[in-house]
Amino acid sequence: RKNTKRVPSFRKLLRTSQIKLDNKLKNKQFKQKSAAKKYRKEQKKLREAVRDAIARKPFPLEEYKKKQAAEKQEEEEEDALPLDMMDEDDLKLMEDLAQKASFLTRDLSSNEPVHVKKRKHESVIDKYEKVPRRMQSEPEKELIHLLPIKDKGGIIPQTMEKPVSNVAQDEEDTEEMEEAAEDFSAEPLPVLTPEEIAAQRRQKLQERKVHIAALASAILSEPDNNIKKLKELRAMLMEQDPNVAVIVRKLVMVSLMEIFKDIAPSYKIRPLTEAEKATKVKKETQKLREFEEGLVSQYKFYLENLEQTIKDWKQRKLKKSNVISLKAYKGLAEIAVKCLCELLVALPHFNFHNNIIVLIVPLMNDASKMISQLCVEAVKKLFKQDKLGNASLGVVKVISGLVRGRNYDVRPEVLKVFLHLRIKEVELQKDSEDIAPKKKFMTYKEKRKNLSRMQRKWKKAEEKLERELLEAEASESKQKKLKLHTETLNIVFVTYFRILKKAQKSPLLPAVLEGLAKFAHLINVEFFDDLLIVLHSLIASGGLSYRESLHCILSAFHILSGQGDVLNIDPMKFYTHLYKTLFSLHAGRTNDDMGIVLQCLDVMFAKRRKQVSQQRALAFLKRLSTLTLHVLPNSSVGILATNRVLMQIFPKMDLLLDNESQGSGVYLPELEEPEHCNAQNTALWELHLLQRHYHPIVRKFAAHLIVGAPTEGSGALSLDLSQRPATELFEAYSMREMTFNPPVASVTSRRKDTFSAMDSFIDEELNKQLQQHISETVVHKPLDFAKHLKESLS
């Protein structure tokens, strides 16, 4: 029915009093409350009726029949008259009535008489009791009670018969199944031979390989359209067949790694903002977005799988399925580490690179030497190819945190990777912008003052072009690179200084000293004094090996040769220590320490020639010449090249080529002070021995030095030898492969007469005696030493 009430106008509302409006509102709220209360009461009654109807058990019909029959029998016994007292007419009437008995048609489910008047308010339970019951012979059917219906007459319960399954048919089906199972179990499984098992395994493996290859080729051919196949390929990482699970998982790991290396873009994919998702874009752009989103998602899941594999192996855990044994899990973990190392080096610009760094760096300190070596090599490659320095900074931060977190208990290889950092310059001063000013364009006033109208026009066009070129330049600015390198080196030096301060007896000390020797020229001037004191105290303590002490000396002179020139420090103690250490060098195959010695000599004499006295230079020249006699040829070549530099830098070195002594005193080779050993009173007699050395380059250098190391003339060296530094010559003529370097020229052997028999060398009579002696049987008699001893004494 359409509502005819009209909404009151604004004026009418104004005329209505506030009390009336409040009363209307109260009435409305009261009606709503009463209606809700009434509804709740009805629902409560309905629930109670349903509960009673379900709980109450119907009265069985048989019991009622028995009870009725017993009562009837008692009444008949009491009140019945014998048939012989009835008339024939009355008996016939009774038989006729019995045939037409109306009580047979009455409702037997009720105890009440037939003509009882119905009550107006009859209870629900009574109505339920009046429902005719089925006979006992029929099988009882289960009822499902539904929600009742309410009408004017009252509440009508609703029920539905529960569908009964055919029990007989089910039993037959189960019997058939059991018989089939018995027949199946009765038939034994065919026992396969080892050859058949191997053939079956090869077939399965071939099928998996073909499937992997098909998916990989489809993804690589059309990455945009087949990005969903990455999920299918990644699902094979969970291969459950125990016969081929290990190999299939390894193949899938490597295949996915190569796929990601090929299809990953050369930029980092960032997540879309809500505004970008809401805007409408072209189909090509939407397709590209879907590809990038799917790629990042699958790449993330792949890295998580690799990480979980490594964690399970580290924690010695197995999956519930036990498809793969613990021993096989180690091989899976090694493949996972290899894949992570490849991705670390190949995709430093892509997403989740920092997550890979966090996974790889702790494995550098792993107990497994193979895994540790893999991770160390990967980090070295990353450092060497990282031109900007962003990835290197992330790795250095994680390594520094690892060293500090493990309380400096890590492998030395972890710190030695710092030596491969590509850092050659840093921001040593805050005003470095003033040293290298940026491109400055002329202002309008300067142009107006200095240039003509045509010149101003050309200048304007030129500046516009330069600005466009600067904006379009893809390479990173030098300032950003310097900033990253500075931050990286600060973290490296903080790690080094912590170890020098807190863990001087740690096995990491050699790596720290080696790193300081390499990057010492980049240290801030403020740390020079403290660092030199620490280095000298380490040398003076005597707890360092000669290699570690060489690194200390090299670090100290690197500091002093750079910005340390302004410091008034005399490094005489470092010269003395090197002079004392020279004869401790290993002269055998492991002569790699000679490279450090040659670097020290170069920094100590060539770059500090003005601070070195003549006596010190003569002492080092004599001791180095003596050292050449008992080291390998490549070390001898490097030392002789250093002696050549000394003889050319210091003009009075030819004193050692003369027999006459200069001044008083005798040369004291065992003295550890180079200033006071009187080296001017000796001669370089070692050069005469070196002229007969088996190595041709050593002979050339000895002959060159013995005539005074001239730069031109007959005694001069070839350009190939004279222009190369000592360290380069040391590496060039290395004998690590235990072969002659340069190789010895082969000499053609002369033709010699050959003899058919050995008897040709022996005289005829001598030959007869030999044959006779050989043919005689030798009888071994016991030796009697006492007899001969008595004869000799008598």
mmCIF file of C-alpha atoms in Angstrom, residues 611-758:
data_model
loop_
_atom_site.group_PDB
_atom_site.id
_atom_site.type_symbol
_atom_site.label_atom_id
_atom_site.label_comp_id
_atom_site.label_asym_id
_atom_site.label_seq_id
_atom_site.Cartn_x
_atom_site.Cartn_y
_atom_site.Cartn_z
ATOM 1 C CA GLN A 611 115.679 11.476 3.331
ATOM 2 C CA VAL A 612 118.095 8.509 2.947
ATOM 3 C CA SER A 613 121.789 8.808 3.848
ATOM 4 C CA GLN A 614 124.640 7.394 1.752
ATOM 5 C CA GLN A 615 125.750 4.968 4.492
ATOM 6 C CA ARG A 616 122.251 3.487 4.709
ATOM 7 C CA ALA A 617 122.029 3.041 0.932
ATOM 8 C CA LEU A 618 125.480 1.361 0.764
ATOM 9 C CA ALA A 619 124.572 -1.067 3.590
ATOM 10 C CA PHE A 620 121.321 -2.113 1.884
ATOM 11 C CA LEU A 621 123.079 -2.491 -1.490
ATOM 12 C CA LYS A 622 125.678 -4.834 -0.004
ATOM 13 C CA ARG A 623 123.158 -6.932 1.966
ATOM 14 C CA LEU A 624 120.826 -7.269 -1.047
ATOM 15 C CA SER A 625 123.725 -8.424 -3.218
ATOM 16 C CA THR A 626 124.562 -11.101 -0.657
ATOM 17 C CA LEU A 627 120.894 -12.141 -0.577
ATOM 18 C CA THR A 628 120.851 -12.802 -4.347
ATOM 19 C CA LEU A 629 123.202 -15.761 -3.906
ATOM 20 C CA HIS A 630 120.712 -18.004 -2.036
ATOM 21 C CA VAL A 631 117.268 -17.162 -3.437
ATOM 22 C CA LEU A 632 115.424 -18.367 -6.501
ATOM 23 C CA PRO A 633 116.255 -16.809 -9.904
ATOM 24 C CA ASN A 634 113.144 -14.620 -10.104
ATOM 25 C CA SER A 635 113.951 -13.170 -6.650
ATOM 26 C CA SER A 636 117.557 -12.587 -7.764
ATOM 27 C CA VAL A 637 116.324 -10.733 -10.856
ATOM 28 C CA GLY A 638 114.057 -8.510 -8.739
ATOM 29 C CA ILE A 639 116.830 -7.713 -6.223
ATOM 30 C CA LEU A 640 119.369 -6.926 -8.969
ATOM 31 C CA ALA A 641 116.821 -4.611 -10.621
ATOM 32 C CA THR A 642 116.437 -2.815 -7.256
ATOM 33 C CA ASN A 643 120.256 -2.573 -6.934
ATOM 34 C CA ARG A 644 120.371 -1.018 -10.389
ATOM 35 C CA VAL A 645 117.908 1.674 -9.249
ATOM 36 C CA LEU A 646 119.991 2.335 -6.114
ATOM 37 C CA MET A 647 123.184 2.728 -8.133
ATOM 38 C CA GLN A 648 121.474 5.178 -10.475
ATOM 39 C CA ILE A 649 119.777 7.243 -7.737
ATOM 40 C CA PHE A 650 122.746 7.501 -5.369
ATOM 41 C CA PRO A 651 125.843 8.555 -7.354
ATOM 42 C CA LYS A 652 128.559 7.282 -4.962
ATOM 43 C CA MET A 653 127.462 3.670 -5.050
ATOM 44 C CA ASP A 654 130.352 2.805 -7.377
ATOM 45 C CA LEU A 655 132.583 2.776 -4.256
ATOM 46 C CA LEU A 656 131.615 -0.864 -3.826
ATOM 47 C CA LEU A 657 132.981 -1.689 -7.300
ATOM 48 C CA ASP A 658 136.540 -0.665 -6.233
ATOM 49 C CA ASN A 659 139.027 -2.713 -4.208
ATOM 50 C CA GLU A 660 140.265 0.229 -2.162
ATOM 51 C CA SER A 661 138.575 1.006 1.149
ATOM 52 C CA GLN A 662 137.233 4.442 1.976
ATOM 53 C CA GLY A 663 137.865 5.775 5.473
ATOM 54 C CA SER A 664 138.568 3.807 8.606
ATOM 55 C CA GLY A 665 136.920 0.709 9.973
ATOM 56 C CA VAL A 666 136.086 -2.784 8.784
ATOM 57 C CA TYR A 667 132.816 -3.952 7.291
ATOM 58 C CA LEU A 668 130.679 -5.681 9.920
ATOM 59 C CA PRO A 669 128.035 -7.795 8.117
ATOM 60 C CA GLU A 670 126.549 -9.173 11.347
ATOM 61 C CA LEU A 671 125.760 -5.707 12.734
ATOM 62 C CA GLU A 672 122.038 -4.901 12.671
ATOM 63 C CA GLU A 673 122.477 -1.126 12.314
ATOM 64 C CA PRO A 674 122.892 -0.161 8.611
ATOM 65 C CA GLU A 675 124.347 3.258 9.512
ATOM 66 C CA HIS A 676 127.276 1.844 11.481
ATOM 67 C CA CYS A 677 128.301 -1.323 9.640
ATOM 68 C CA ASN A 678 131.026 0.445 7.518
ATOM 69 C CA ALA A 679 129.632 -0.799 4.222
ATOM 70 C CA GLN A 680 131.906 1.611 2.285
ATOM 71 C CA ASN A 681 134.918 -0.583 3.146
ATOM 72 C CA THR A 682 133.687 -3.677 1.260
ATOM 73 C CA ALA A 683 133.123 -4.647 -2.352
ATOM 74 C CA LEU A 684 130.362 -6.331 -4.403
ATOM 75 C CA TRP A 685 132.269 -9.563 -5.019
ATOM 76 C CA GLU A 686 128.919 -11.376 -5.380
ATOM 77 C CA LEU A 687 128.521 -9.968 -8.893
ATOM 78 C CA HIS A 688 131.450 -12.061 -10.146
ATOM 79 C CA LEU A 689 129.692 -15.212 -8.960
ATOM 80 C CA LEU A 690 126.389 -14.135 -10.465
ATOM 81 C CA GLN A 691 128.052 -13.718 -13.862
ATOM 82 C CA ARG A 692 128.314 -17.522 -13.951
ATOM 83 C CA HIS A 693 124.696 -18.104 -12.847
ATOM 84 C CA TYR A 694 122.651 -20.650 -14.855
ATOM 85 C CA HIS A 695 119.801 -18.155 -15.395
ATOM 86 C CA PRO A 696 120.479 -15.911 -18.428
ATOM 87 C CA ILE A 697 118.665 -12.828 -17.043
ATOM 88 C CA VAL A 698 120.638 -12.979 -13.800
ATOM 89 C CA ARG A 699 123.876 -13.090 -15.836
ATOM 90 C CA LYS A 700 122.776 -10.060 -17.859
ATOM 91 C CA PHE A 701 121.992 -8.006 -14.745
ATOM 92 C CA ALA A 702 125.270 -9.000 -13.051
ATOM 93 C CA ALA A 703 127.279 -8.003 -16.107
ATOM 94 C CA HIS A 704 125.336 -4.719 -16.280
ATOM 95 C CA LEU A 705 125.950 -3.828 -12.622
ATOM 96 C CA ILE A 706 129.617 -4.792 -12.615
ATOM 97 C CA VAL A 707 130.357 -2.029 -15.147
ATOM 98 C CA GLY A 708 128.477 0.597 -13.103
ATOM 99 C CA ALA A 709 124.877 0.204 -14.434
ATOM 100 C CA PRO A 710 125.227 2.547 -17.432
ATOM 101 C CA THR A 711 122.093 3.831 -19.187
ATOM 102 C CA GLU A 712 123.666 3.660 -22.631
ATOM 103 C CA GLY A 713 126.596 2.047 -24.371
ATOM 104 C CA SER A 714 127.727 -1.556 -24.655
ATOM 105 C CA GLY A 715 127.017 -2.337 -20.997
ATOM 106 C CA ALA A 716 123.422 -1.034 -21.026
ATOM 107 C CA LEU A 717 120.433 -3.312 -20.655
ATOM 108 C CA SER A 718 117.799 -3.850 -23.299
ATOM 109 C CA LEU A 719 114.608 -1.769 -23.089
ATOM 110 C CA ASP A 720 112.610 -4.848 -22.182
ATOM 111 C CA LEU A 721 114.577 -5.191 -18.922
ATOM 112 C CA SER A 722 115.504 -1.607 -18.129
ATOM 113 C CA GLN A 723 112.003 -0.081 -18.297
ATOM 114 C CA ARG A 724 110.216 -2.690 -16.181
ATOM 115 C CA PRO A 725 110.013 -2.309 -12.385
ATOM 116 C CA ALA A 726 111.491 -4.879 -10.031
ATOM 117 C CA THR A 727 108.114 -6.277 -8.901
ATOM 118 C CA GLU A 728 107.049 -6.870 -12.502
ATOM 119 C CA LEU A 729 110.300 -8.671 -13.329
ATOM 120 C CA PHE A 730 109.863 -10.806 -10.202
ATOM 121 C CA GLU A 731 106.422 -11.956 -11.412
ATOM 122 C CA ALA A 732 107.501 -12.329 -15.052
ATOM 123 C CA TYR A 733 110.264 -14.829 -14.289
ATOM 124 C CA SER A 734 108.362 -16.721 -11.616
ATOM 125 C CA MET A 735 109.035 -20.461 -11.235
ATOM 126 C CA ARG A 736 105.739 -21.488 -9.619
ATOM 127 C CA GLU A 737 105.262 -24.250 -12.196
ATOM 128 C CA MET A 738 108.756 -25.590 -11.411
ATOM 129 C CA THR A 739 109.989 -25.047 -14.971
ATOM 130 C CA PHE A 740 112.819 -22.982 -16.401
ATOM 131 C CA ASN A 741 111.693 -19.441 -17.170
ATOM 132 C CA PRO A 742 112.794 -18.597 -19.845
ATOM 133 C CA PRO A 743 112.940 -22.201 -21.101
ATOM 134 C CA VAL A 744 116.328 -23.732 -21.853
ATOM 135 C CA ALA A 745 117.069 -24.059 -25.584
ATOM 136 C CA SER A 746 117.146 -27.661 -26.755
ATOM 137 C CA VAL A 747 120.532 -28.926 -28.047
ATOM 138 C CA THR A 748 120.612 -31.459 -30.889
ATOM 139 C CA SER A 749 122.527 -34.517 -29.737
ATOM 140 C CA ARG A 750 125.469 -35.714 -31.889
ATOM 141 C CA ARG A 751 125.295 -39.094 -33.551
ATOM 142 C CA LYS A 752 127.065 -41.740 -31.506
ATOM 143 C CA ASP A 753 128.249 -45.225 -32.452
ATOM 144 C CA THR A 754 126.005 -47.940 -31.133
ATOM 145 C CA PHE A 755 127.219 -51.364 -30.000
ATOM 146 C CA SER A 756 125.180 -54.480 -30.245
ATOM 147 C CA ALA A 757 126.677 -56.276 -27.268
ATOM 148 C CA MET A 758 128.053 -55.179 -23.957
#
